[in-house]
CSV table of C-alpha atoms in Angstrom, one decimal:
chain,number,residue,atom,x,y,z
A,1245,MET,CA,-33.4,17.9,6.1
A,1246,ILE,CA,-31.8,14.5,4.0
A,1247,TYR,CA,-28.6,13.3,6.7
A,1248,THR,CA,-26.5,11.4,4.4
A,1249,ILE,CA,-24.0,9.3,6.5
A,1250,THR,CA,-21.0,8.6,5.9
A,1251,ALA,CA,-17.6,6.8,6.5
A,1252,PRO,CA,-14.8,7.3,7.5
A,1253,ILE,CA,-11.2,5.8,4.4
A,1254,TYR,CA,-7.9,6.2,5.6
A,1255,ILE,CA,-4.5,7.1,3.6
A,1256,VAL,CA,-1.8,6.2,5.4
A,1257,PHE,CA,1.8,7.7,3.9
A,1258,PHE,CA,5.5,5.9,6.4
A,1259,ALA,CA,8.5,7.1,6.4
A,1260,THR,CA,9.6,3.1,7.5
A,1261,ASP,CA,12.6,2.5,9.5
A,1262,LEU,CA,14.2,-0.6,7.5
A,1263,LYS,CA,16.9,-0.2,4.8
A,1264,THR,CA,15.2,-0.6,2.0
A,1265,GLY,CA,12.6,2.6,2.8
A,1266,ARG,CA,15.4,4.3,4.4
A,1267,PHE,CA,16.8,4.3,0.5
A,1268,ILE,CA,14.2,4.7,-1.2
A,1269,ARG,CA,13.5,7.8,0.9
A,1270,THR,CA,17.2,8.9,-0.7
A,1271,MET,CA,16.8,8.0,-3.9
A,1272,THR,CA,12.9,9.9,-4.8
A,1273,ARG,CA,13.6,12.6,-2.3
A,1274,HIS,CA,10.6,12.3,-0.2
A,1275,ARG,CA,9.7,12.0,3.0
A,1276,PHE,CA,7.3,9.4,2.9
A,1277,ASN,CA,8.5,5.9,1.4
A,1278,HIS,CA,4.8,4.3,2.1
A,1279,ALA,CA,1.0,3.4,1.7
A,1280,ALA,CA,-1.3,1.7,2.4
A,1281,ILE,CA,-5.3,2.3,2.6
A,1282,SER,CA,-7.2,1.5,5.7
A,1283,LEU,CA,-11.1,0.8,5.9
A,1284,ASP,CA,-11.2,0.0,9.5
A,1285,GLY,CA,-9.9,2.5,11.8
A,1286,MET,CA,-6.9,1.9,11.0
A,1287,LYS,CA,-6.8,-1.4,12.8
A,1288,THR,CA,-5.6,-2.9,9.4
A,1289,PHE,CA,-4.0,-1.2,6.4
A,1290,TYR,CA,-4.2,-2.8,2.7
A,1291,SER,CA,-0.8,-2.6,0.4
A,1292,PHE,CA,1.6,-3.5,-1.8
A,1293,SER,CA,4.4,-4.4,0.1
A,1294,ARG,CA,7.2,-7.2,1.0
A,1295,LEU,CA,5.1,-10.6,3.2
A,1296,TYR,CA,7.9,-11.0,5.3
A,1297,ILE,CA,10.3,-8.8,6.6
A,1298,ASP,CA,13.2,-11.8,6.1
A,1299,HIS,CA,12.0,-12.0,1.4
A,1300,PRO,CA,11.7,-8.4,0.5
A,1301,MET,CA,11.2,-9.5,-2.6
A,1302,ILE,CA,8.4,-11.7,-2.1
A,1303,SER,CA,6.2,-9.4,-2.3
A,1304,GLY,CA,2.7,-8.8,-3.2
A,1305,LEU,CA,-0.8,-7.5,-2.1
A,1306,VAL,CA,-1.5,-7.9,2.1
A,1307,CYS,CA,-3.4,-7.1,5.2
A,1308,GLU,CA,-1.0,-5.5,7.0
A,1309,SER,CA,-0.8,-5.7,11.0
A,1310,PRO,CA,-0.1,-2.4,12.6
A,1311,LYS,CA,2.6,-4.3,14.3
A,1312,ARG,CA,5.0,-4.0,11.5
A,1313,TYR,CA,5.0,-0.2,12.3
A,1314,LEU,CA,5.6,-0.8,16.1
A,1315,MET,CA,8.7,-2.9,16.1
A,1316,THR,CA,11.3,0.0,16.1
A,1317,GLY,CA,8.9,2.6,17.8
A,1318,LYS,CA,10.9,5.5,14.9
A,1319,THR,CA,7.8,5.3,12.4
A,1320,VAL,CA,6.7,8.3,11.2
A,1321,LEU,CA,2.9,8.5,10.1
A,1322,ARG,CA,1.0,10.9,8.1
A,1323,ALA,CA,-2.9,10.0,7.7
A,1324,TYR,CA,-6.0,11.5,5.0
A,1325,ARG,CA,-9.2,10.8,6.1
A,1326,ILE,CA,-12.1,11.4,3.1
A,1327,ASP,CA,-15.3,10.6,4.2
A,1328,VAL,CA,-17.6,9.1,1.6
A,1329,ASP,CA,-21.3,7.6,1.2
A,1330,LEU,CA,-21.7,4.9,2.3
A,1331,GLU,CA,-22.2,3.5,-1.0
A,1332,THR,CA,-18.3,4.5,-2.8
A,1333,TYR,CA,-17.3,3.4,1.0
A,1334,GLU,CA,-19.4,-1.3,-0.2
A,1335,LEU,CA,-17.4,-0.7,-3.5
A,1336,ILE,CA,-13.7,0.2,-2.3
A,1337,GLN,CA,-14.5,-2.8,0.5
A,1338,SER,CA,-15.5,-5.4,-2.5
A,1339,HIS,CA,-12.4,-4.2,-5.0
A,1340,ILE,CA,-10.5,-4.4,-2.3
A,1341,SER,CA,-11.6,-8.3,-1.4
A,1342,GLU,CA,-12.4,-9.3,-4.1
A,1343,MET,CA,-8.1,-8.8,-5.1
A,1344,LEU,CA,-7.8,-10.2,-1.8
A,1345,ALA,CA,-10.3,-13.2,-2.4
A,1346,LEU,CA,-6.6,-13.5,-5.4
A,1347,ARG,CA,-3.6,-12.6,-3.4
A,1348,ASP,CA,-1.6,-15.1,-4.8
A,1349,ASP,CA,-2.0,-14.0,-8.4
A,1350,TYR,CA,-1.1,-10.3,-7.0
A,1351,VAL,CA,2.4,-9.0,-7.4
A,1352,TYR,CA,4.6,-6.2,-6.5
A,1353,ASN,CA,5.5,-3.9,-10.1
A,1354,PHE,CA,9.2,-4.0,-8.6
A,1355,ILE,CA,10.0,-2.7,-12.6
A,1356,SER,CA,7.6,0.3,-12.2
A,1357,CYS,CA,9.6,1.7,-9.3
A,1358,GLY,CA,12.3,2.5,-12.2
A,1359,THR,CA,10.3,3.4,-14.4
A,1360,TYR,CA,8.9,6.0,-12.1
A,1361,MET,CA,12.1,7.7,-12.3
A,1362,LEU,CA,11.5,8.1,-15.8
A,1363,GLY,CA,8.6,10.2,-15.2
A,1364,ARG,CA,6.4,7.0,-16.4
A,1365,ARG,CA,4.4,4.3,-15.1
A,1366,PHE,CA,4.9,0.3,-16.3
A,1367,CYS,CA,1.5,-0.8,-16.3
A,1368,ARG,CA,0.9,-4.9,-15.7
A,1369,LYS,CA,-2.0,-6.3,-15.0
A,1370,ARG,CA,-2.6,-7.8,-10.9
A,1371,ALA,CA,1.5,-6.5,-10.1
A,1372,PHE,CA,1.7,-2.3,-8.5
A,1373,THR,CA,3.5,-0.7,-6.3
A,1374,CYS,CA,2.1,0.1,-2.8
A,1375,VAL,CA,1.4,3.0,-4.2
A,1376,GLU,CA,-0.3,2.3,-7.6
A,1377,PHE,CA,-2.9,0.3,-5.6
A,1378,VAL,CA,-4.0,2.9,-3.7
A,1379,TRP,CA,-4.4,5.5,-6.4
A,1380,ASP,CA,-6.1,2.7,-9.1
A,1381,THR,CA,-8.4,2.6,-5.9
A,1382,LEU,CA,-9.5,5.7,-5.3
A,1383,VAL,CA,-10.0,5.7,-9.0
A,1384,TYR,CA,-12.4,2.7,-9.0
A,1385,GLY,CA,-14.6,4.5,-6.2
A,1386,GLY,CA,-14.6,7.7,-8.2
A,1387,ILE,CA,-12.0,10.1,-5.6
A,1388,LEU,CA,-9.5,10.0,-8.0
A,1389,PHE,CA,-8.9,11.1,-11.6
A,1390,ASP,CA,-7.5,7.8,-14.0
A,1391,ASN,CA,-3.5,8.1,-13.5
A,1392,ARG,CA,-2.6,5.2,-15.2
A,1393,HIS,CA,0.3,5.6,-18.2
A,1394,HIS,CA,1.6,8.7,-16.0
A,1395,LYS,CA,3.8,8.6,-13.0
A,1396,VAL,CA,2.0,7.8,-9.0
A,1397,GLY,CA,4.4,8.4,-6.8
A,1398,VAL,CA,4.0,9.5,-3.1
A,1399,ASP,CA,4.9,12.6,-3.5
A,1400,SER,CA,1.9,13.2,-6.1
A,1401,LEU,CA,-1.2,11.1,-4.5
A,1402,GLU,CA,0.0,12.8,-1.3
A,1403,ASN,CA,0.3,16.8,-2.5
A,1404,GLU,CA,-3.4,15.2,-4.5
A,1405,LEU,CA,-4.5,14.8,-1.6
A,1406,ALA,CA,-3.8,18.0,0.8
A,1407,ALA,CA,-4.5,20.3,-1.8
A,1408,CYS,CA,-8.2,18.7,-1.2
A,1409,GLY,CA,-8.1,19.8,2.0
A,1410,TYR,CA,-9.0,17.0,3.9
A,1411,LYS,CA,-8.5,16.2,7.7
A,1412,MET,CA,-4.7,15.0,8.2
A,1413,ASN,CA,-3.0,13.5,10.8
A,1414,GLU,CA,0.7,12.9,11.2
A,1415,GLY,CA,3.2,11.7,13.8
A,1416,THR,CA,5.2,8.4,15.5
A,1417,ALA,CA,3.8,5.0,14.9
A,1418,ARG,CA,3.1,4.6,18.7
A,1419,GLU,CA,1.8,7.8,18.7
A,1420,ILE,CA,-0.9,7.5,16.0
A,1421,LEU,CA,-1.8,3.3,16.2
A,1422,LYS,CA,-3.2,1.0,18.2
A,1423,ARG,CA,-2.1,-2.3,19.3
A,1424,THR,CA,-4.0,-4.8,17.7
A,1425,SER,CA,-3.1,-8.7,16.9
A,1426,TRP,CA,-1.2,-9.7,13.7
A,1427,GLY,CA,-3.9,-11.4,12.5
A,1428,ASP,CA,-4.1,-13.0,8.6
A,1429,ASP,CA,-0.2,-11.0,7.9
A,1430,PRO,CA,2.2,-12.8,7.8
A,1431,TYR,CA,5.2,-10.6,8.2
A,1432,LEU,CA,7.0,-13.1,11.0
A,1433,ASP,CA,5.6,-16.4,9.6
A,1434,ASP,CA,9.2,-18.2,7.8
A,1435,PHE,CA,9.0,-19.8,4.9
A,1436,ASP,CA,10.3,-23.6,4.4
A,1437,GLY,CA,14.3,-22.6,3.7
A,1438,ARG,CA,15.7,-20.8,0.7
A,1439,ILE,CA,15.1,-23.3,-2.7
A,1440,ALA,CA,11.4,-21.7,-1.6
A,1441,VAL,CA,12.0,-18.3,-0.9
A,1442,MET,CA,14.2,-18.7,-4.0
A,1443,ARG,CA,11.0,-20.6,-6.0
A,1444,GLU,CA,8.3,-18.1,-4.8
A,1445,ALA,CA,10.3,-14.6,-5.6
A,1446,SER,CA,11.4,-16.1,-9.7
A,1447,ARG,CA,7.4,-16.7,-9.9
A,1448,ARG,CA,6.8,-12.7,-8.3
A,1449,LEU,CA,9.0,-11.6,-11.5
A,1450,TYR,CA,8.3,-13.7,-14.1
A,1451,ARG,CA,4.6,-12.7,-13.1
A,1452,MET,CA,5.1,-9.0,-13.1
A,1453,VAL,CA,7.3,-9.0,-16.4
A,1454,ARG,CA,4.4,-11.6,-18.2
A,1455,GLY,CA,1.8,-8.8,-17.3
């Protein structure tokens, strides 16, 4: 008998307790407002989100600590476990590592958030929403089909994973997530004053529009 060695990838959907999270859920009428991918048993998460808690416009590729979701105790999450062969796992891991090496060039795709309501995805090079990043990473690994020119929302991704029958776990962040360090997550860091914040936010917006 031939055994295939597998490794787990977790796709996690969050209903966060920040004002932006509640606003997104109100606009989309979805239960969850954020998506991320974990390669280490939910000790860290890769996603596109705000880098700093006080500056939502400075957003891009970030390695999130679970501490982001343990701060209020009100975050609810739903996690899907996808067991893949080692070749697929290493492919996805390498893909994310290559993106992280250029993380300053990656920005949040705010325009795509607006066109989502029109049923379309606004594609820009190195610009993603959280769910676009997760979807494209799964496409890159051969787990999902390419959907680059149609809207990619939390609901469509979550429904796709549910239909595939992947193992799912749901609960509060405090029930599911383990306490770890902040690691490379700059969430609580300061960002050198208002002028620096405006300059960096403008740079990222320009990068998003330019494509």
